[in-house]
Amino acid sequence: QHPNDAMLSGYGSPVQAPGRIVTATLYKTTKGFGFTLSGGDKSGQPVLIKSVKQGSPADTQGGLLAGDILVKVNGQIVSNLTHTGVVQLFKAIPNGAEARLELRRN
């Protein structure tokens, strides 16, 4: 295990979590990426995709699904961030720029 792999509470490390790793590249529009998040109330708790807006980049470019666990954003492990920290990470991405996501899907 890499020293920077923070633990996902209840899931072990991101590498050991159930399911398979899925990658997605999305490009931010003026309306954002088109998904909502849940979880991550405390650092170490998983942040999940709560919902995906039909026709959004999350849907058409990334194929994200509700329930996907967010593992990395642009190479940064997010399991040590809270929900608010992950939202700020996405907000900091400029319109038109890409977000490379690594997700764990059951």
mmCIF file of N, CA and C in Angstrom:
data_model
loop_
_atom_site.group_PDB
_atom_site.id
_atom_site.type_symbol
_atom_site.label_atom_id
_atom_site.label_comp_id
_atom_site.label_asym_id
_atom_site.label_seq_id
_atom_site.Cartn_x
_atom_site.Cartn_y
_atom_site.Cartn_z
ATOM 1 N N GLN A 1 0.844 -1.193 0.000
ATOM 2 C CA GLN A 1 0.000 0.000 0.000
ATOM 3 C C GLN A 1 0.878 1.240 0.000
ATOM 4 N N HIS A 2 0.535 2.197 -0.826
ATOM 5 C CA HIS A 2 1.269 3.451 -0.924
ATOM 6 C C HIS A 2 0.987 4.283 0.324
ATOM 7 N N PRO A 3 1.991 4.970 0.885
ATOM 8 C CA PRO A 3 1.780 5.730 2.124
ATOM 9 C C PRO A 3 0.721 6.829 1.990
ATOM 10 N N ASN A 4 0.480 7.334 0.787
ATOM 11 C CA ASN A 4 -0.517 8.395 0.616
ATOM 12 C C ASN A 4 -1.929 7.868 0.487
ATOM 13 N N ASP A 5 -2.102 6.551 0.427
ATOM 14 C CA ASP A 5 -3.449 5.979 0.325
ATOM 15 C C ASP A 5 -4.128 6.062 1.689
ATOM 16 N N ALA A 6 -4.951 7.069 1.864
ATOM 17 C CA ALA A 6 -5.697 7.192 3.120
ATOM 18 C C ALA A 6 -6.757 6.099 3.158
ATOM 19 N N MET A 7 -7.150 5.719 4.339
ATOM 20 C CA MET A 7 -8.132 4.654 4.480
ATOM 21 C C MET A 7 -9.539 5.175 4.195
ATOM 22 N N LEU A 8 -10.333 4.380 3.494
ATOM 23 C CA LEU A 8 -11.758 4.661 3.341
ATOM 24 C C LEU A 8 -12.458 3.948 4.487
ATOM 25 N N SER A 9 -13.088 4.711 5.345
ATOM 26 C CA SER A 9 -13.733 4.137 6.521
ATOM 27 C C SER A 9 -14.698 3.032 6.108
ATOM 28 N N GLY A 10 -14.489 1.850 6.658
ATOM 29 C CA GLY A 10 -15.373 0.732 6.368
ATOM 30 C C GLY A 10 -15.045 0.018 5.073
ATOM 31 N N TYR A 11 -14.112 0.530 4.299
ATOM 32 C CA TYR A 11 -13.795 -0.058 3.001
ATOM 33 C C TYR A 11 -12.350 -0.524 2.916
ATOM 34 N N GLY A 12 -11.528 -0.340 3.971
ATOM 35 C CA GLY A 12 -10.098 -0.596 3.839
ATOM 36 C C GLY A 12 -9.521 0.477 2.944
ATOM 37 N N SER A 13 -8.410 0.204 2.278
ATOM 38 C CA SER A 13 -7.827 1.205 1.383
ATOM 39 C C SER A 13 -8.627 1.255 0.093
ATOM 40 N N PRO A 14 -8.484 2.340 -0.706
ATOM 41 C CA PRO A 14 -9.201 2.402 -1.982
ATOM 42 C C PRO A 14 -8.907 1.184 -2.865
ATOM 43 N N VAL A 15 -7.708 0.638 -2.756
ATOM 44 C CA VAL A 15 -7.336 -0.511 -3.572
ATOM 45 C C VAL A 15 -8.093 -1.757 -3.117
ATOM 46 N N GLN A 16 -8.392 -1.847 -1.820
ATOM 47 C CA GLN A 16 -9.040 -3.031 -1.271
ATOM 48 C C GLN A 16 -10.565 -2.933 -1.244
ATOM 49 N N ALA A 17 -11.116 -1.767 -1.559
ATOM 50 C CA ALA A 17 -12.571 -1.606 -1.527
ATOM 51 C C ALA A 17 -13.216 -2.567 -2.517
ATOM 52 N N PRO A 18 -14.448 -2.979 -2.219
ATOM 53 C CA PRO A 18 -15.119 -3.903 -3.145
ATOM 54 C C PRO A 18 -15.398 -3.240 -4.492
ATOM 55 N N GLY A 19 -15.521 -4.050 -5.530
ATOM 56 C CA GLY A 19 -15.830 -3.521 -6.850
ATOM 57 C C GLY A 19 -14.589 -3.366 -7.706
ATOM 58 N N ARG A 20 -14.755 -2.668 -8.821
ATOM 59 C CA ARG A 20 -13.646 -2.484 -9.753
ATOM 60 C C ARG A 20 -13.382 -1.002 -9.960
ATOM 61 N N ILE A 21 -12.154 -0.684 -10.356
ATOM 62 C CA ILE A 21 -11.777 0.703 -10.622
ATOM 63 C C ILE A 21 -12.274 1.103 -12.009
ATOM 64 N N VAL A 22 -12.918 2.258 -12.084
ATOM 65 C CA VAL A 22 -13.407 2.830 -13.332
ATOM 66 C C VAL A 22 -12.794 4.214 -13.460
ATOM 67 N N THR A 23 -12.317 4.560 -14.656
ATOM 68 C CA THR A 23 -11.786 5.900 -14.870
ATOM 69 C C THR A 23 -12.716 6.662 -15.806
ATOM 70 N N ALA A 24 -12.755 7.971 -15.637
ATOM 71 C CA ALA A 24 -13.596 8.828 -16.469
ATOM 72 C C ALA A 24 -12.912 10.176 -16.629
ATOM 73 N N THR A 25 -13.024 10.755 -17.811
ATOM 74 C CA THR A 25 -12.539 12.108 -18.057
ATOM 75 C C THR A 25 -13.731 12.966 -18.454
ATOM 76 N N LEU A 26 -13.944 14.031 -17.692
ATOM 77 C CA LEU A 26 -15.068 14.943 -17.917
ATOM 78 C C LEU A 26 -14.527 16.342 -18.174
ATOM 79 N N TYR A 27 -15.241 17.108 -18.961
ATOM 80 C CA TYR A 27 -14.882 18.506 -19.198
ATOM 81 C C TYR A 27 -15.949 19.394 -18.585
ATOM 82 N N LYS A 28 -15.512 20.321 -17.734
ATOM 83 C CA LYS A 28 -16.429 21.183 -17.000
ATOM 84 C C LYS A 28 -17.088 22.196 -17.933
ATOM 85 N N THR A 29 -18.401 22.340 -17.787
ATOM 86 C CA THR A 29 -19.140 23.355 -18.535
ATOM 87 C C THR A 29 -19.525 24.471 -17.568
ATOM 88 N N THR A 30 -20.178 25.505 -18.083
ATOM 89 C CA THR A 30 -20.643 26.589 -17.208
ATOM 90 C C THR A 30 -21.677 26.087 -16.206
ATOM 91 N N LYS A 31 -22.268 24.918 -16.478
ATOM 92 C CA LYS A 31 -23.228 24.306 -15.550
ATOM 93 C C LYS A 31 -22.559 23.249 -14.672
ATOM 94 N N GLY A 32 -21.235 23.170 -14.721
ATOM 95 C CA GLY A 32 -20.520 22.201 -13.901
ATOM 96 C C GLY A 32 -20.342 20.872 -14.619
ATOM 97 N N PHE A 33 -20.286 19.797 -13.831
ATOM 98 C CA PHE A 33 -20.060 18.462 -14.382
ATOM 99 C C PHE A 33 -21.342 17.647 -14.490
ATOM 100 N N GLY A 34 -22.364 18.025 -13.730
ATOM 101 C CA GLY A 34 -23.642 17.339 -13.835
ATOM 102 C C GLY A 34 -23.823 16.173 -12.893
ATOM 103 N N PHE A 35 -23.204 16.236 -11.726
ATOM 104 C CA PHE A 35 -23.449 15.200 -10.725
ATOM 105 C C PHE A 35 -23.462 15.815 -9.343
ATOM 106 N N THR A 36 -24.076 15.102 -8.400
ATOM 107 C CA THR A 36 -24.062 15.522 -7.003
ATOM 108 C C THR A 36 -23.340 14.447 -6.191
ATOM 109 N N LEU A 37 -22.844 14.865 -5.047
ATOM 110 C CA LEU A 37 -22.067 13.985 -4.173
ATOM 111 C C LEU A 37 -22.798 13.763 -2.856
ATOM 112 N N SER A 38 -22.485 12.641 -2.220
ATOM 113 C CA SER A 38 -22.951 12.388 -0.860
ATOM 114 C C SER A 38 -21.822 11.750 -0.072
ATOM 115 N N GLY A 39 -21.991 11.679 1.238
ATOM 116 C CA GLY A 39 -20.975 11.086 2.097
ATOM 117 C C GLY A 39 -19.877 12.073 2.423
ATOM 118 N N GLY A 40 -18.793 11.564 3.006
ATOM 119 C CA GLY A 40 -17.657 12.414 3.337
ATOM 120 C C GLY A 40 -17.945 13.403 4.445
ATOM 121 N N ASP A 41 -18.879 13.047 5.345
ATOM 122 C CA ASP A 41 -19.204 13.958 6.439
ATOM 123 C C ASP A 41 -17.980 14.214 7.316
ATOM 124 N N LYS A 42 -17.131 13.210 7.443
ATOM 125 C CA LYS A 42 -15.871 13.338 8.166
ATOM 126 C C LYS A 42 -14.757 12.879 7.247
ATOM 127 N N SER A 43 -13.553 13.377 7.481
ATOM 128 C CA SER A 43 -12.395 12.921 6.728
ATOM 129 C C SER A 43 -12.250 11.415 6.919
ATOM 130 N N GLY A 44 -12.005 10.697 5.825
ATOM 131 C CA GLY A 44 -11.858 9.251 5.896
ATOM 132 C C GLY A 44 -13.125 8.500 5.513
ATOM 133 N N GLN A 45 -14.269 9.199 5.460
ATOM 134 C CA GLN A 45 -15.493 8.554 5.007
ATOM 135 C C GLN A 45 -15.588 8.694 3.495
ATOM 136 N N PRO A 46 -16.055 7.663 2.804
ATOM 137 C CA PRO A 46 -16.095 7.732 1.342
ATOM 138 C C PRO A 46 -17.053 8.809 0.831
ATOM 139 N N VAL A 47 -16.670 9.424 -0.283
ATOM 140 C CA VAL A 47 -17.534 10.367 -0.996
ATOM 141 C C VAL A 47 -18.051 9.628 -2.222
ATOM 142 N N LEU A 48 -19.366 9.606 -2.379
ATOM 143 C CA LEU A 48 -19.997 8.857 -3.457
ATOM 144 C C LEU A 48 -20.721 9.782 -4.425
ATOM 145 N N ILE A 49 -20.888 9.291 -5.646
ATOM 146 C CA ILE A 49 -21.738 9.969 -6.613
ATOM 147 C C ILE A 49 -23.180 9.707 -6.180
ATOM 148 N N LYS A 50 -23.916 10.770 -5.875
ATOM 149 C CA LYS A 50 -25.299 10.633 -5.408
ATOM 150 C C LYS A 50 -26.266 10.560 -6.584
ATOM 151 N N SER A 51 -26.078 11.452 -7.557
ATOM 152 C CA SER A 51 -26.959 11.458 -8.726
ATOM 153 C C SER A 51 -26.212 12.019 -9.925
ATOM 154 N N VAL A 52 -26.666 11.651 -11.116
ATOM 155 C CA VAL A 52 -26.065 12.095 -12.379
ATOM 156 C C VAL A 52 -27.170 12.688 -13.240
ATOM 157 N N LYS A 53 -26.983 13.934 -13.688
ATOM 158 C CA LYS A 53 -27.988 14.593 -14.534
ATOM 159 C C LYS A 53 -27.885 14.058 -15.956
ATOM 160 N N GLN A 54 -29.005 13.627 -16.488
ATOM 161 C CA GLN A 54 -29.051 13.090 -17.848
ATOM 162 C C GLN A 54 -28.587 14.151 -18.844
ATOM 163 N N GLY A 55 -27.706 13.758 -19.773
ATOM 164 C CA GLY A 55 -27.197 14.651 -20.807
ATOM 165 C C GLY A 55 -26.019 15.510 -20.373
ATOM 166 N N SER A 56 -25.615 15.400 -19.109
ATOM 167 C CA SER A 56 -24.487 16.187 -18.581
ATOM 168 C C SER A 56 -23.163 15.516 -18.946
ATOM 169 N N PRO A 57 -22.029 16.229 -18.751
ATOM 170 C CA PRO A 57 -20.729 15.596 -18.979
ATOM 171 C C PRO A 57 -20.543 14.310 -18.155
ATOM 172 N N ALA A 58 -21.042 14.308 -16.916
ATOM 173 C CA ALA A 58 -20.917 13.104 -16.079
ATOM 174 C C ALA A 58 -21.623 11.914 -16.714
ATOM 175 N N ASP A 59 -22.702 12.191 -17.437
ATOM 176 C CA ASP A 59 -23.483 11.147 -18.098
ATOM 177 C C ASP A 59 -22.870 10.788 -19.454
ATOM 178 N N THR A 60 -22.717 11.771 -20.329
ATOM 179 C CA THR A 60 -22.336 11.500 -21.721
ATOM 180 C C THR A 60 -20.844 11.260 -21.908
ATOM 181 N N GLN A 61 -19.998 11.933 -21.112
ATOM 182 C CA GLN A 61 -18.544 11.768 -21.254
ATOM 183 C C GLN A 61 -17.998 10.706 -20.310
ATOM 184 N N GLY A 62 -18.520 10.666 -19.099
ATOM 185 C CA GLY A 62 -17.919 9.815 -18.079
ATOM 186 C C GLY A 62 -18.657 8.536 -17.770
ATOM 187 N N GLY A 63 -19.957 8.491 -18.080
ATOM 188 C CA GLY A 63 -20.725 7.305 -17.736
ATOM 189 C C GLY A 63 -20.794 7.054 -16.244
ATOM 190 N N LEU A 64 -20.748 8.118 -15.428
ATOM 191 C CA LEU A 64 -20.816 7.962 -13.985
ATOM 192 C C LEU A 64 -22.161 7.385 -13.585
ATOM 193 N N LEU A 65 -22.159 6.630 -12.496
ATOM 194 C CA LEU A 65 -23.373 6.025 -11.963
ATOM 195 C C LEU A 65 -23.532 6.387 -10.496
ATOM 196 N N ALA A 66 -24.773 6.587 -10.073
ATOM 197 C CA ALA A 66 -25.033 6.794 -8.652
ATOM 198 C C ALA A 66 -24.471 5.606 -7.879
ATOM 199 N N GLY A 67 -23.784 5.891 -6.787
ATOM 200 C CA GLY A 67 -23.181 4.843 -5.970
ATOM 201 C C GLY A 67 -21.702 4.640 -6.219
ATOM 202 N N ASP A 68 -21.167 5.194 -7.324
ATOM 203 C CA ASP A 68 -19.714 5.123 -7.552
ATOM 204 C C ASP A 68 -18.994 5.830 -6.409
ATOM 205 N N ILE A 69 -17.925 5.232 -5.909
ATOM 206 C CA ILE A 69 -17.119 5.829 -4.842
ATOM 207 C C ILE A 69 -15.973 6.600 -5.493
ATOM 208 N N LEU A 70 -15.833 7.866 -5.154
ATOM 209 C CA LEU A 70 -14.772 8.701 -5.703
ATOM 210 C C LEU A 70 -13.458 8.369 -5.003
ATOM 211 N N VAL A 71 -12.438 7.984 -5.788
ATOM 212 C CA VAL A 71 -11.136 7.623 -5.232
ATOM 213 C C VAL A 71 -10.105 8.724 -5.504
ATOM 214 N N LYS A 72 -10.033 9.195 -6.761
ATOM 215 C CA LYS A 72 -9.067 10.239 -7.127
ATOM 216 C C LYS A 72 -9.703 11.251 -8.065
ATOM 217 N N VAL A 73 -9.246 12.499 -7.965
ATOM 218 C CA VAL A 73 -9.605 13.570 -8.896
ATOM 219 C C VAL A 73 -8.292 14.170 -9.390
ATOM 220 N N ASN A 74 -8.060 14.091 -10.692
ATOM 221 C CA ASN A 74 -6.813 14.595 -11.290
ATOM 222 C C ASN A 74 -5.579 14.090 -10.539
ATOM 223 N N GLY A 75 -5.611 12.812 -10.183
ATOM 224 C CA GLY A 75 -4.471 12.168 -9.534
ATOM 225 C C GLY A 75 -4.401 12.338 -8.030
ATOM 226 N N GLN A 76 -5.249 13.175 -7.477
ATOM 227 C CA GLN A 76 -5.241 13.413 -6.024
ATOM 228 C C GLN A 76 -6.217 12.475 -5.335
ATOM 229 N N ILE A 77 -5.724 11.702 -4.374
ATOM 230 C CA ILE A 77 -6.585 10.820 -3.587
ATOM 231 C C ILE A 77 -7.497 11.689 -2.728
ATOM 232 N N VAL A 78 -8.801 11.397 -2.753
ATOM 233 C CA VAL A 78 -9.758 12.243 -2.045
ATOM 234 C C VAL A 78 -10.329 11.596 -0.779
ATOM 235 N N SER A 79 -9.878 10.400 -0.451
ATOM 236 C CA SER A 79 -10.436 9.704 0.714
ATOM 237 C C SER A 79 -10.074 10.393 2.028
ATOM 238 N N ASN A 80 -9.086 11.302 2.006
ATOM 239 C CA ASN A 80 -8.720 12.033 3.217
ATOM 240 C C ASN A 80 -9.407 13.401 3.280
ATOM 241 N N LEU A 81 -10.272 13.693 2.291
ATOM 242 C CA LEU A 81 -10.994 14.965 2.266
ATOM 243 C C LEU A 81 -12.429 14.770 2.727
ATOM 244 N N THR A 82 -13.008 15.840 3.255
ATOM 245 C CA THR A 82 -14.428 15.812 3.588
ATOM 246 C C THR A 82 -15.239 16.118 2.332
ATOM 247 N N HIS A 83 -16.548 15.992 2.435
ATOM 248 C CA HIS A 83 -17.461 16.329 1.341
ATOM 249 C C HIS A 83 -17.160 17.751 0.844
ATOM 250 N N THR A 84 -17.053 18.695 1.780
ATOM 251 C CA THR A 84 -16.796 20.093 1.420
ATOM 252 C C THR A 84 -15.469 20.233 0.687
ATOM 253 N N GLY A 85 -14.447 19.513 1.133
ATOM 254 C CA GLY A 85 -13.139 19.561 0.485
ATOM 255 C C GLY A 85 -13.188 19.061 -0.948
ATOM 256 N N VAL A 86 -13.952 17.999 -1.181
ATOM 257 C CA VAL A 86 -14.080 17.449 -2.536
ATOM 258 C C VAL A 86 -14.844 18.434 -3.425
ATOM 259 N N VAL A 87 -15.907 19.037 -2.891
ATOM 260 C CA VAL A 87 -16.663 20.031 -3.665
ATOM 261 C C VAL A 87 -15.750 21.192 -4.054
ATOM 262 N N GLN A 88 -14.933 21.665 -3.123
ATOM 263 C CA GLN A 88 -14.008 22.769 -3.413
ATOM 264 C C GLN A 88 -13.002 22.375 -4.502
ATOM 265 N N LEU A 89 -12.569 21.128 -4.482
ATOM 266 C CA LEU A 89 -11.648 20.624 -5.502
ATOM 267 C C LEU A 89 -12.288 20.727 -6.896
ATOM 268 N N PHE A 90 -13.545 20.332 -7.004
ATOM 269 C CA PHE A 90 -14.241 20.422 -8.292
ATOM 270 C C PHE A 90 -14.514 21.874 -8.688
ATOM 271 N N LYS A 91 -14.859 22.716 -7.714
ATOM 272 C CA LYS A 91 -15.134 24.127 -8.008
ATOM 273 C C LYS A 91 -13.885 24.841 -8.523
ATOM 274 N N ALA A 92 -12.706 24.396 -8.083
ATOM 275 C CA ALA A 92 -11.444 25.031 -8.479
ATOM 276 C C ALA A 92 -11.051 24.709 -9.920
ATOM 277 N N ILE A 93 -11.691 23.721 -10.521
ATOM 278 C CA ILE A 93 -11.381 23.353 -11.910
ATOM 279 C C ILE A 93 -12.055 24.376 -12.828
ATOM 280 N N PRO A 94 -11.288 25.040 -13.713
ATOM 281 C CA PRO A 94 -11.882 26.068 -14.580
ATOM 282 C C PRO A 94 -12.841 25.470 -15.608
ATOM 283 N N ASN A 95 -13.795 26.287 -16.049
ATOM 284 C CA ASN A 95 -14.694 25.869 -17.127
ATOM 285 C C ASN A 95 -13.875 25.474 -18.343
ATOM 286 N N GLY A 96 -14.251 24.372 -18.984
ATOM 287 C CA GLY A 96 -13.552 23.887 -20.167
ATOM 288 C C GLY A 96 -12.392 22.961 -19.850
ATOM 289 N N ALA A 97 -11.968 22.930 -18.585
ATOM 290 C CA ALA A 97 -10.846 22.071 -18.189
ATOM 291 C C ALA A 97 -11.351 20.663 -17.877
ATOM 292 N N GLU A 98 -10.414 19.719 -17.893
ATOM 293 C CA GLU A 98 -10.810 18.331 -17.656
ATOM 294 C C GLU A 98 -10.652 17.941 -16.196
ATOM 295 N N ALA A 99 -11.456 16.985 -15.821
ATOM 296 C CA ALA A 99 -11.332 16.308 -14.521
ATOM 297 C C ALA A 99 -11.175 14.831 -14.839
ATOM 298 N N ARG A 100 -10.048 14.259 -14.404
ATOM 299 C CA ARG A 100 -9.826 12.822 -14.567
ATOM 300 C C ARG A 100 -10.192 12.155 -13.242
ATOM 301 N N LEU A 101 -11.209 11.332 -13.305
ATOM 302 C CA LEU A 101 -11.720 10.692 -12.090
ATOM 303 C C LEU A 101 -11.357 9.218 -12.070
ATOM 304 N N GLU A 102 -11.059 8.751 -10.877
ATOM 305 C CA GLU A 102 -10.913 7.319 -10.629
ATOM 306 C C GLU A 102 -11.966 6.981 -9.597
ATOM 307 N N LEU A 103 -12.796 5.989 -9.923
ATOM 308 C CA LEU A 103 -13.917 5.630 -9.083
ATOM 309 C C LEU A 103 -13.898 4.138 -8.802
ATOM 310 N N ARG A 104 -14.529 3.767 -7.706
ATOM 311 C CA ARG A 104 -14.701 2.350 -7.369
ATOM 312 C C ARG A 104 -16.173 2.039 -7.582
ATOM 313 N N ARG A 105 -16.450 1.059 -8.441
ATOM 314 C CA ARG A 105 -17.832 0.710 -8.785
ATOM 315 C C ARG A 105 -18.115 -0.722 -8.365
ATOM 316 N N ASN A 106 -19.211 -0.908 -7.659
ATOM 317 C CA ASN A 106 -19.634 -2.254 -7.241
ATOM 318 C C ASN A 106 -20.373 -2.955 -8.361
#
